[in-house]
XYZ file of C-alpha atoms in Angstrom:
570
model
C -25.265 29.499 8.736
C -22.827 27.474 6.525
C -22.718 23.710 7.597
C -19.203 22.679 7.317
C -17.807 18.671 7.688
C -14.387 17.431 7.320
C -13.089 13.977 7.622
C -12.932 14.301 11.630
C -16.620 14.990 11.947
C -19.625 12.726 13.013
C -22.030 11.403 10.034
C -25.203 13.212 11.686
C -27.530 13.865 9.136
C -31.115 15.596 10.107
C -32.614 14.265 6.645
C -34.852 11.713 6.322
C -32.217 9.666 3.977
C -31.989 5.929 4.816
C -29.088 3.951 5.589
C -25.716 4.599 3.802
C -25.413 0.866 1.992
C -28.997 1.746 1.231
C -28.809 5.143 -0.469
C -24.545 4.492 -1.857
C -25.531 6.850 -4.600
C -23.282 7.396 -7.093
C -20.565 9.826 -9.030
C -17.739 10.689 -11.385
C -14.454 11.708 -11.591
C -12.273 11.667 -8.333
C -9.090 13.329 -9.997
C -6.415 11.290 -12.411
C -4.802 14.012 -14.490
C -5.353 13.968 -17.979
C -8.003 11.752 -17.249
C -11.687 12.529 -17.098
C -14.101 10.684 -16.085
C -16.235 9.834 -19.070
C -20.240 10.035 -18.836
C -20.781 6.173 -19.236
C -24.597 5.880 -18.785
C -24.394 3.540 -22.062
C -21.568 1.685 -20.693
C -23.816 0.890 -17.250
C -26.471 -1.196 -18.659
C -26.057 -3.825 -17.172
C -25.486 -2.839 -13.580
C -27.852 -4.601 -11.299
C -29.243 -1.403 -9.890
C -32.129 1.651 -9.997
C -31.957 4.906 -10.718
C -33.847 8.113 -9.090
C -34.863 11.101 -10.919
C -32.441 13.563 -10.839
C -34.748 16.436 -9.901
C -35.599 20.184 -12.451
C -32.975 21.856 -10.527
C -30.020 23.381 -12.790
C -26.756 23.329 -11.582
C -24.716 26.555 -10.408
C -23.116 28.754 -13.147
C -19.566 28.137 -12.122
C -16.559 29.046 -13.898
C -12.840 28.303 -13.767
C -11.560 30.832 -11.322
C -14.288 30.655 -9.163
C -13.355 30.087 -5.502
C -15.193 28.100 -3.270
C -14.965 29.175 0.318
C -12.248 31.520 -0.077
C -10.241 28.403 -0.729
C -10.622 26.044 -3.518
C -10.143 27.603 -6.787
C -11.997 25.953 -9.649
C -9.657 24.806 -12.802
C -10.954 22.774 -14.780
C -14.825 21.376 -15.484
C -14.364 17.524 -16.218
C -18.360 16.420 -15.986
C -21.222 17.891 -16.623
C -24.272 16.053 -15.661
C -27.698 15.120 -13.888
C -27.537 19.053 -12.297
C -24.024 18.155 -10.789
C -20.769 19.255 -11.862
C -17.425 17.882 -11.071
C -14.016 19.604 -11.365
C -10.568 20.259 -11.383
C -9.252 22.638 -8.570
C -6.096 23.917 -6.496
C -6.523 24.337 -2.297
C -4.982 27.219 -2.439
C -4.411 26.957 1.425
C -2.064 23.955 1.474
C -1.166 24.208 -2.415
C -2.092 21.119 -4.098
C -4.819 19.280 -6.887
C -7.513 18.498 -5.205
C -10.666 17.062 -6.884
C -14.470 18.930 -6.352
C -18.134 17.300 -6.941
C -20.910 20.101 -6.962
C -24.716 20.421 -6.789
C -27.384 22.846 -5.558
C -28.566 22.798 -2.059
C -31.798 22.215 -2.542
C -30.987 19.607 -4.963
C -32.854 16.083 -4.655
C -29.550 14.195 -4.084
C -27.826 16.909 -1.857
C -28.450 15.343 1.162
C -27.376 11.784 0.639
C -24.422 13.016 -1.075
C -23.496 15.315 1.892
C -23.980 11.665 4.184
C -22.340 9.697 1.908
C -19.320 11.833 1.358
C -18.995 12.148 5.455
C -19.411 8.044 5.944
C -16.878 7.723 3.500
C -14.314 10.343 5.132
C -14.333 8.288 8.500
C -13.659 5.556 7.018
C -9.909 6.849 6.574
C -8.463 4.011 4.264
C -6.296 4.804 2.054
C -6.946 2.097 -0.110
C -9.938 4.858 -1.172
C -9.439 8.345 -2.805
C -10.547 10.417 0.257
C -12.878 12.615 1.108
C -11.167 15.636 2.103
C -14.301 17.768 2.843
C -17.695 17.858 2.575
C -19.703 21.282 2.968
C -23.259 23.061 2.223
C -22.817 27.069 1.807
C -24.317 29.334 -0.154
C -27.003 27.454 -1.736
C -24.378 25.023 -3.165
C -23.064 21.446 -1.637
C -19.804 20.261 -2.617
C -17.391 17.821 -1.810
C -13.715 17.984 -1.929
C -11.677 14.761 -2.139
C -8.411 13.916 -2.886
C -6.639 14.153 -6.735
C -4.112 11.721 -8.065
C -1.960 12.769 -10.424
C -0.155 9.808 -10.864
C -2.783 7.433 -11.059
C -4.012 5.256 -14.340
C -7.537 4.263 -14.833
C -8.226 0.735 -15.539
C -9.658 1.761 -18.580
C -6.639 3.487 -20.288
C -4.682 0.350 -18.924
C -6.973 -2.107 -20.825
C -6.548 -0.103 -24.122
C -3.268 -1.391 -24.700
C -4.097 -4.893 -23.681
C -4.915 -7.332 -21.242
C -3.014 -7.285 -17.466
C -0.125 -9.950 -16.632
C -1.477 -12.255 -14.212
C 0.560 -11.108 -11.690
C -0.912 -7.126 -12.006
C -4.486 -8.746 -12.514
C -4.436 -10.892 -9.290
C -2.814 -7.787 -7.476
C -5.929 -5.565 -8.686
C -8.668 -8.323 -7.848
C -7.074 -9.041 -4.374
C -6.690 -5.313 -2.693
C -9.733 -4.095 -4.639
C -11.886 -7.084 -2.822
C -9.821 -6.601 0.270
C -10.774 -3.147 -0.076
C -14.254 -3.552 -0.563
C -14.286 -6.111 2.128
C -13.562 -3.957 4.506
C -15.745 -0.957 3.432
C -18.805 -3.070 3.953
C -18.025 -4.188 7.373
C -18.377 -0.720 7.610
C -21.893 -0.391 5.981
C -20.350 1.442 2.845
C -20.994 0.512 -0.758
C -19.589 1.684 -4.160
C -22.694 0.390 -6.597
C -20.226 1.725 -9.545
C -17.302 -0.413 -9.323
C -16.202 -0.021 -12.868
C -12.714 0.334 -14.913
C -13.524 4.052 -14.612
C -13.043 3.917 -10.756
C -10.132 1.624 -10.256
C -6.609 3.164 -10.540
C -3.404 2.130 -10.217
C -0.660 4.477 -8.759
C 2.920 4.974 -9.764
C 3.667 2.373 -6.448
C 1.739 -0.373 -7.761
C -1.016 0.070 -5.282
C -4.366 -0.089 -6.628
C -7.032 2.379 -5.022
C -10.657 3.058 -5.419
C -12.717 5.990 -6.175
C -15.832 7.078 -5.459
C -17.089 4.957 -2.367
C -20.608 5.621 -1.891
C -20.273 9.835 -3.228
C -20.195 8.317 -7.058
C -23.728 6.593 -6.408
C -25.008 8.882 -4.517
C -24.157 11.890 -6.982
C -26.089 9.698 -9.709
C -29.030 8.420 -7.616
C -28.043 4.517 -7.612
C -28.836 2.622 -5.141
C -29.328 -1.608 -4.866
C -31.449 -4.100 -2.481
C -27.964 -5.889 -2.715
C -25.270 -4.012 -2.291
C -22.596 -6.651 -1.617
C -24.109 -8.618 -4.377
C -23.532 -5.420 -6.823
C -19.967 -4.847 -5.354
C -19.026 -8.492 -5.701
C -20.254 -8.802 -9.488
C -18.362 -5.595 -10.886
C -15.553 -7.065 -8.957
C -15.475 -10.212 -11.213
C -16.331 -8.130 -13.905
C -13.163 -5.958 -13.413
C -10.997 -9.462 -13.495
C -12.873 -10.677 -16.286
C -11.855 -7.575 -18.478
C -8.299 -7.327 -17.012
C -8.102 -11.089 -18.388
C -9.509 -10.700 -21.702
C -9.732 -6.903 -22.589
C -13.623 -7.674 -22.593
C -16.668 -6.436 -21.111
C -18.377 -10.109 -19.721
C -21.666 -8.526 -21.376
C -23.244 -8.275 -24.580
C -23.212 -4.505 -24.958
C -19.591 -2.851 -25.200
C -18.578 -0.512 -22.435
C -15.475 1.243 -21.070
C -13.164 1.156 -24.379
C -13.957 -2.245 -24.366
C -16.240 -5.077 -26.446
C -18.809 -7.100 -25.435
C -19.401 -11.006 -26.133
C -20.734 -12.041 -29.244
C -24.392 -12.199 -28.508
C -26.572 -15.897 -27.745
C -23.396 -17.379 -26.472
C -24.031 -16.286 -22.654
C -21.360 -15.648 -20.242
C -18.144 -17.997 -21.124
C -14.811 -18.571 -19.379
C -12.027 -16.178 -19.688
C -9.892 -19.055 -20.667
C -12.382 -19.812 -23.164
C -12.426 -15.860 -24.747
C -8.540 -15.976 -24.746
C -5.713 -18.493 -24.889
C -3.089 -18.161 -21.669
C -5.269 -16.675 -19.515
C -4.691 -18.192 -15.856
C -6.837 -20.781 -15.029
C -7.577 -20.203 -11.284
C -7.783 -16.479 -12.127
C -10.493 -17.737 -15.104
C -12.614 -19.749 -12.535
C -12.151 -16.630 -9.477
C -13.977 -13.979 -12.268
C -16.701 -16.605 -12.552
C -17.337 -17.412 -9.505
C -17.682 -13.798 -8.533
C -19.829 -13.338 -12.105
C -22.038 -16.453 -11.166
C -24.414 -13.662 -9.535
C -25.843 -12.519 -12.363
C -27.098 -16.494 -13.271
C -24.159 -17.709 -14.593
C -22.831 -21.406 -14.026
C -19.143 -21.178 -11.702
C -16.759 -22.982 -13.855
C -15.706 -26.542 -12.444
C -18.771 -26.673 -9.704
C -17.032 -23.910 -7.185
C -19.843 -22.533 -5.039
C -20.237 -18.526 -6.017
C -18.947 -15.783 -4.766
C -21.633 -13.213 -3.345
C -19.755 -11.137 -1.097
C -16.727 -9.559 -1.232
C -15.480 -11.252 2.280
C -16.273 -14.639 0.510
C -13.955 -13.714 -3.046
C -11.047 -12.674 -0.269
C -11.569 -16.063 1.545
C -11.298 -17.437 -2.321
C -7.999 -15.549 -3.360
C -6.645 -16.631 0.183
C -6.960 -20.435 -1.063
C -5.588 -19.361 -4.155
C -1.654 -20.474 -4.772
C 0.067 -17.388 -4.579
C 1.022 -15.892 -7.810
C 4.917 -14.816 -8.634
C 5.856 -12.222 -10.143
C 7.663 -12.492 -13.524
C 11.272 -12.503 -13.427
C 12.840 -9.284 -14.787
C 14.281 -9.996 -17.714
C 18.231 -10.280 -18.120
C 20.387 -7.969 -20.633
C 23.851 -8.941 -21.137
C 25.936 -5.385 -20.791
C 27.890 -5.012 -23.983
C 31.313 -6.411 -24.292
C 34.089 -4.269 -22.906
C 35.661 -2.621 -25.501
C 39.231 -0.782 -24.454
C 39.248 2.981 -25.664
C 42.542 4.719 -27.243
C 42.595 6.718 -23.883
C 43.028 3.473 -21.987
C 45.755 1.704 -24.246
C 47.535 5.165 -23.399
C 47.717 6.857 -26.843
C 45.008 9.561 -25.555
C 46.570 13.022 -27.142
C 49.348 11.346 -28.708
C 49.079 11.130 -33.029
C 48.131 8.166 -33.956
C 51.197 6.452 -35.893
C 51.201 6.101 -39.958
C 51.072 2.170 -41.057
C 54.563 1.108 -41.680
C 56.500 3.001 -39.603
C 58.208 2.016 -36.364
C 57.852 3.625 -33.481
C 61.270 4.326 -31.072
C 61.097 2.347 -27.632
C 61.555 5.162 -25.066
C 64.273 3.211 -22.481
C 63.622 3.957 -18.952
C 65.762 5.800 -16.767
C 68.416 4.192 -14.473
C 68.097 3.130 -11.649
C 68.969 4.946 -8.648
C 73.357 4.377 -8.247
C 74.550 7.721 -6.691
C 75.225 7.807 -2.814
C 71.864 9.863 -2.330
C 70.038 7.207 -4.048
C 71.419 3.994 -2.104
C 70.812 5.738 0.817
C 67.026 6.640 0.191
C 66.706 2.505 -0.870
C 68.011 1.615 2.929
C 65.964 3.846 4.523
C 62.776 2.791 2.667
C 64.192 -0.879 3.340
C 64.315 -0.009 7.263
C 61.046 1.245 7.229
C 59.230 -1.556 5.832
C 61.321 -3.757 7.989
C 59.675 -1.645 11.141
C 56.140 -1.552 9.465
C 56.567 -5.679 9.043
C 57.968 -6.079 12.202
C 55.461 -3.904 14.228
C 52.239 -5.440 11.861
C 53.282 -9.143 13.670
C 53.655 -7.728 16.657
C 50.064 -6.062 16.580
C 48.738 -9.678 15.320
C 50.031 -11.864 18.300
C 48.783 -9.798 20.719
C 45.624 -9.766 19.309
C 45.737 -13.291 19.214
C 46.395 -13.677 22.454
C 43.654 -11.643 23.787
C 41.024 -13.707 21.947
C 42.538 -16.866 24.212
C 39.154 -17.448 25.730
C 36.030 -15.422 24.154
C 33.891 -16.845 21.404
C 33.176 -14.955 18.092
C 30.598 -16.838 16.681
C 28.077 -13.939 16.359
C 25.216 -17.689 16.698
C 26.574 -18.408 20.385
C 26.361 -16.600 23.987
C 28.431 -17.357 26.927
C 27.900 -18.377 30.640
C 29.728 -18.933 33.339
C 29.709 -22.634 34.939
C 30.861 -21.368 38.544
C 34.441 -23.061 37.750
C 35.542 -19.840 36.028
C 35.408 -21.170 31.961
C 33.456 -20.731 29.337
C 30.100 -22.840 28.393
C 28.737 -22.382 24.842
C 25.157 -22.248 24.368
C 23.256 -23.674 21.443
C 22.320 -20.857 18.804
C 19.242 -19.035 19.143
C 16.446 -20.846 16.643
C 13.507 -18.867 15.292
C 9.730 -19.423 17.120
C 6.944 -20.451 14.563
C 4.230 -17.353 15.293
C 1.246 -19.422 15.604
C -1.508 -16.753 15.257
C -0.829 -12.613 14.957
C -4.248 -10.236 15.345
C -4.510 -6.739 15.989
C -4.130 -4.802 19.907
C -7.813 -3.529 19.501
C -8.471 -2.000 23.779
C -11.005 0.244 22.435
C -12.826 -2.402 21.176
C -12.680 -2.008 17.417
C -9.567 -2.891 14.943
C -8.438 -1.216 11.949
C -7.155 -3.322 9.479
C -7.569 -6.603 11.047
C -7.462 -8.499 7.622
C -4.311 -7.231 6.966
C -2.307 -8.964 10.206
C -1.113 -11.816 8.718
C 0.776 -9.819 5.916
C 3.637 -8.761 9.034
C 4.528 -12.712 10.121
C 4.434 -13.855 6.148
C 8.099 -13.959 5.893
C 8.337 -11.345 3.283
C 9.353 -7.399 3.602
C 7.912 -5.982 0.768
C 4.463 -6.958 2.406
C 3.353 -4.995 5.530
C -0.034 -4.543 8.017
C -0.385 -0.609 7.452
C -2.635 1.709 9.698
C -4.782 4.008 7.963
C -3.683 7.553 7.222
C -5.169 10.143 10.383
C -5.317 13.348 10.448
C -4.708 15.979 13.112
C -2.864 14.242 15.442
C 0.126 11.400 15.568
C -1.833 9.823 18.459
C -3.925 8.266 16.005
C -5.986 10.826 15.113
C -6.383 11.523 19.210
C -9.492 9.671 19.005
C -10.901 8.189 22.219
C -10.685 4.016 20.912
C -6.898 4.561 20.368
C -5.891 6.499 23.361
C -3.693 3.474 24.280
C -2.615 2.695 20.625
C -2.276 -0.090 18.271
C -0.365 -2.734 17.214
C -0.281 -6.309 16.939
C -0.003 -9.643 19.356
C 2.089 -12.410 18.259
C 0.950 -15.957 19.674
C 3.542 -18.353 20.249
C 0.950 -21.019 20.305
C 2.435 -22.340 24.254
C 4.793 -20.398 27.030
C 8.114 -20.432 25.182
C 11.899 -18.888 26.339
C 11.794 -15.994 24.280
C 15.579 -14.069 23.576
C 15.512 -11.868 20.405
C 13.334 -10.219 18.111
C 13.531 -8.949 14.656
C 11.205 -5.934 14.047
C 10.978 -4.288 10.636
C 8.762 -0.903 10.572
C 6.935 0.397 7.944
C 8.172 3.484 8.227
C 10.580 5.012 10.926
C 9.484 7.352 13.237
C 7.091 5.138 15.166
C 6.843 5.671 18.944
C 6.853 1.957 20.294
C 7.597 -0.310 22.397
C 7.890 -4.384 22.865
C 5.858 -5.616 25.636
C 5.251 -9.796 27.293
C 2.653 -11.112 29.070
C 3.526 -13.341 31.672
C 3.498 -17.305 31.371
C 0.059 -17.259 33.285
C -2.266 -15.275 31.270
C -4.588 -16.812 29.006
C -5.569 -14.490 26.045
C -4.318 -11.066 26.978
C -6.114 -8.123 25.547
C -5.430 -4.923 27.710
C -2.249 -3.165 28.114
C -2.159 -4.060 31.444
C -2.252 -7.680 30.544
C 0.939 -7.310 29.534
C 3.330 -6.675 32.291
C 6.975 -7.724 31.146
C 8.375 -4.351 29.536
C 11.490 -5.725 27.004
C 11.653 -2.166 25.659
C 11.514 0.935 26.726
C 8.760 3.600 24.722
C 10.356 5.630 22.004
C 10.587 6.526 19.020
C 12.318 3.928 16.475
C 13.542 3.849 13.161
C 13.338 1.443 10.416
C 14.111 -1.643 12.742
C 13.889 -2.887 16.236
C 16.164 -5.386 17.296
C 15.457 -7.031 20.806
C 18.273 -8.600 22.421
C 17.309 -10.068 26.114
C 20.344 -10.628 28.210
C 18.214 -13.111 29.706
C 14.987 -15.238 28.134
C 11.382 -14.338 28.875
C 9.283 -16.972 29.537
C 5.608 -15.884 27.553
C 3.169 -16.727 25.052
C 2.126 -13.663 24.087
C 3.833 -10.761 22.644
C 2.985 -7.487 22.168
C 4.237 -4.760 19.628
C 2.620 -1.510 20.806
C 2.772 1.488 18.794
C 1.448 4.976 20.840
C 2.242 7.556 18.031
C 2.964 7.329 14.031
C 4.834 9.211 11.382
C 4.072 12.053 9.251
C 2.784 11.146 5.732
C 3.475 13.400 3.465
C 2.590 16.301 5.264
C 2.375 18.027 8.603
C -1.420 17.030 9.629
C -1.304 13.384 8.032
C 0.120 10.254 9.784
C 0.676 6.863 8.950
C 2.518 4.046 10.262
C 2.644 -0.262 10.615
C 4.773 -3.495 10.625
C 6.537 -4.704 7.878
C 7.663 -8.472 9.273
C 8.367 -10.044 12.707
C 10.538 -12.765 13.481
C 11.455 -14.137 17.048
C 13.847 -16.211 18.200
C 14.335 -18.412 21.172
């Protein structure tokens, strides 16, 4: 019988394989169009790992055209290598690029690549290139993960020159971040390399390969967060300098001159930033080199986040200014437009205007236009007093509310001021979060930042898995019981069934739904904003945002949803 996984599946594996980090073996090309993944073995010298023998067995004559379980049509071959084969291909059942990895069944690597593919499916961040299936049928495994066609390789980015600061702290931050959070997992790349970072048409930066690319090439490492950490400051180090921070060249790109060791990217190039210089070599101090200005080393990928966190935020560059070009009237304008242009010399007539209106028909018209704009005036005032007059005793500053003292007037009250959120983490009930390290990025004060759920499949319930059957979201801690009137929600994307929930002034650390007993919203589905506006203040500490269903992204079976920025007000 055919043994068939998909992203939803368990990782049970009846092999004697060891654990994942353990046996991240490695791959190519996980689809950029017009680009293939290159065979790099040269380029991987110095990679701090071990290779297994690859086995005598021959890969499967394959062809383009060839369909793989009635479904995924074969295109285009773009590696060759170690008995595996990697390609090009169209699902034919949902009609789009999709990317394919194949190898015999009774290959030596078939069943650590069928494992590793599966680990890396539930991991559902889409930070990664995903796994979209993983399958063993008909004497062949493949796996069947997603194809970008929009994506740029590192690589071909380098070839032109080094990043900007700004896109080089971007890459080194979400790829760590990403790799961060893999390994809390127990997954491992082992071939972090300019071939497997992209960057999409967005700006996002995402990684391909996790754990299939090492186990499709038999790599594995005692130290996998060591490995992961060093081709991280490797990746900065070339994005810096457009060099490889070896002696042999690799990727496109050279190598340092030889007996000089590893140096300072400052030191290769002139302008390169100087906290971004001393991040690549901390991160690079792994492989014996001395961190620049006595920081301690980076060894895992959790501590080089902790290190960009300390970092001063980098801007990015202004866009630049043109000054439109000066207004320059046209002949249709000065009201020639048709009309021949007149010779030099010669005068034209002045065309005199017509008379005005002195017949009886024409005073009479100018009285009764006069009349009506009399009326019009006269009817305009009227409509202005009494307008006036109804505003006698309400207040329109949009900053103020009103209440009523008991001796029938009006008492302003002080406009609402904004709550400092003291701490924000993630409504985990089931026990586990999702993207934890991303919380703070919804209370930073800016909206093109977000905390963003993972993409699931199947189901807007969060994938109907059994952690999330009460949801997600995120708790805001006021820091101490406050009087809490309005808040400001922006979405990540409308279409999110939520609601806004308080605990009362009593509870100490809420973590259950039923902690959190004051409804201020009803549960529905919202759009692009929330807005809560309480008649009356709630007196709480903690606030909940709790999201029960998300979006659709980009198709029928995928959801994604999250918080953009919060702001309350009291």
């Amino acid at each position: 019988m055919a043994e068939r996984s998909t992203a939803a599946v368990d990782v049970a594996d009846n092999s004697d394989d060891t654990s994942l980090t353990a046996q991240a073996d490695q791959s190519t090309a996980d689809g950029v169009a017009k680009n293939r993944e290159r065979d790099t073995d040269s380029d991987e010298v110095q990679e701090s790992t071990r290779t297994d023998g690859a086995g005598s067995t021959s890969p499967p004559e394959l062809h383009s055209g060839h369909k793989l379980a009635r479904r995924y049509r074969l295109e285009e071959c773009v590696t060759r290598l170690d008995g595996f084969s990697s390609w090009r291909a169209v699902d034919e059942k949902l009609r789009r690029a999709v990317g394919v990895h194949i190898l015999p069944a009774d290959h030596s690597r078939a069943r650590s690549v069928l494992a590793a593919a599966r680990s890396s499916a539930l991991l559902g961040d889409p930070r990664f290139v995903q796994v979209l299936d993983a399958v063993e049928e008909n004497d062949v495994v493949y796996v069947v993960h997603e194809w970008l066609p929009d994506a740029t390789e590192l690589t071909t980015l380098l070839a032109s020159g080094p990043l900007e600061p700004y896109d080089a702290y971007q890459m080194v931050s979400q790829v760590s971040s990403a790799m961060a959070a893999a390994h809390r997992e127990g997954l491992a790349h082992l071939r972090l390399n300019p071939n497997a970072v992209l960057r999409a048409s967005t700006g996002q930066w995402r990684i391909r390969g996790l754990a299939v690319n090492a186990a499709l090439r038999g790599v594995a490492s005692d130290t996998p967060q060591r490995t992961d950490t060093e081709a991280i400051g490797a990746l900065l180090y070339a994005a810096l300098t457009q060099r490889w921070p070896y002696e042999s060249d690799a990727y496109g790109l050279s190598g340092l001159p030889k007996d000089i060791g590893l140096i300072a990217p400052d030191q290769v190039r002139a302008g390169v930033h100087r906290g971004l210089s001393e991040l690549s070599m901390r991160a690079l101090a792994n492989d014996g080199a001395t961190a620049s200005r006595h920081e301690s080393p980076c060894t895992t990928p959790e501590e080089l986040v902790k290190a960009i966190g300390e970092m001063p935020r980098i801007r990015p560059p202004e866009p630049a200014f043109t000054a439109p070009p000066e207004y320059q009237r046209t002949t249709y304008q000065q009201g020639t437009y048709g009309r021949q242009a007149p010779r030099p010399g010669v005068t034209q007539p002045i065309t005199t205007p017509p008379p005005p209106l002195q017949s009886r028909t024409g005073k009479a018209l100018k009285w009764a236009v006069s009349a009506l704009l009399i009326a019009a005036l006269g009817l305009g005032s009227w409509q202005l007093a009494d307008a006036l007059m109804d505003q006698g005793g309400k207040n329109e500053d949009p900053g103020q509310t009103q209440t009523n003292d008991g001796d029938g007037g009006n008492k302003p009250v002080a406009p609402l001021k904004q709550i400092p959120i003291d701490s924000v983490r993630e409504f985990t009930p089931g026990g586990s979060g999702i993207q934890e390290d991303e919380v703070q990025l919804a209370v930073d004060g800016q909206a093109d930042t977000a905390w963003i759920t993972p993409e699931y499949r199947g189901y807007p319930n969060f994938g109907n898995l059994p952690q999330r059957k009460d949801g997600s979201g995120l708790i805001l801690d006021l820091g101490k019981v406050t009087d809490v009137s309005r808040l400001d929600i922006s979405m990540y994307r409308s279409g999110q069934t939520a609601q806004v929930l308080a605990a009362d002034a009593d509870i100490s650390d809420p973590s259950s739904l039923s902690d959190f007993s004051q409804e201020l919203t009803k549960l529905s589905t919202v759009g692009s904003g929330l807005k809560v506006n309480l008649k009356k203040p709630v007196k709480t500490r903690y606030v909940l945002i709790h999201i029960t269903e998300l979006p659709a992204d980009g198709s029928a079976d995928r959801f994604r949803g999250g918080i953009s920025e919060i702001q309350v007000r009291g």
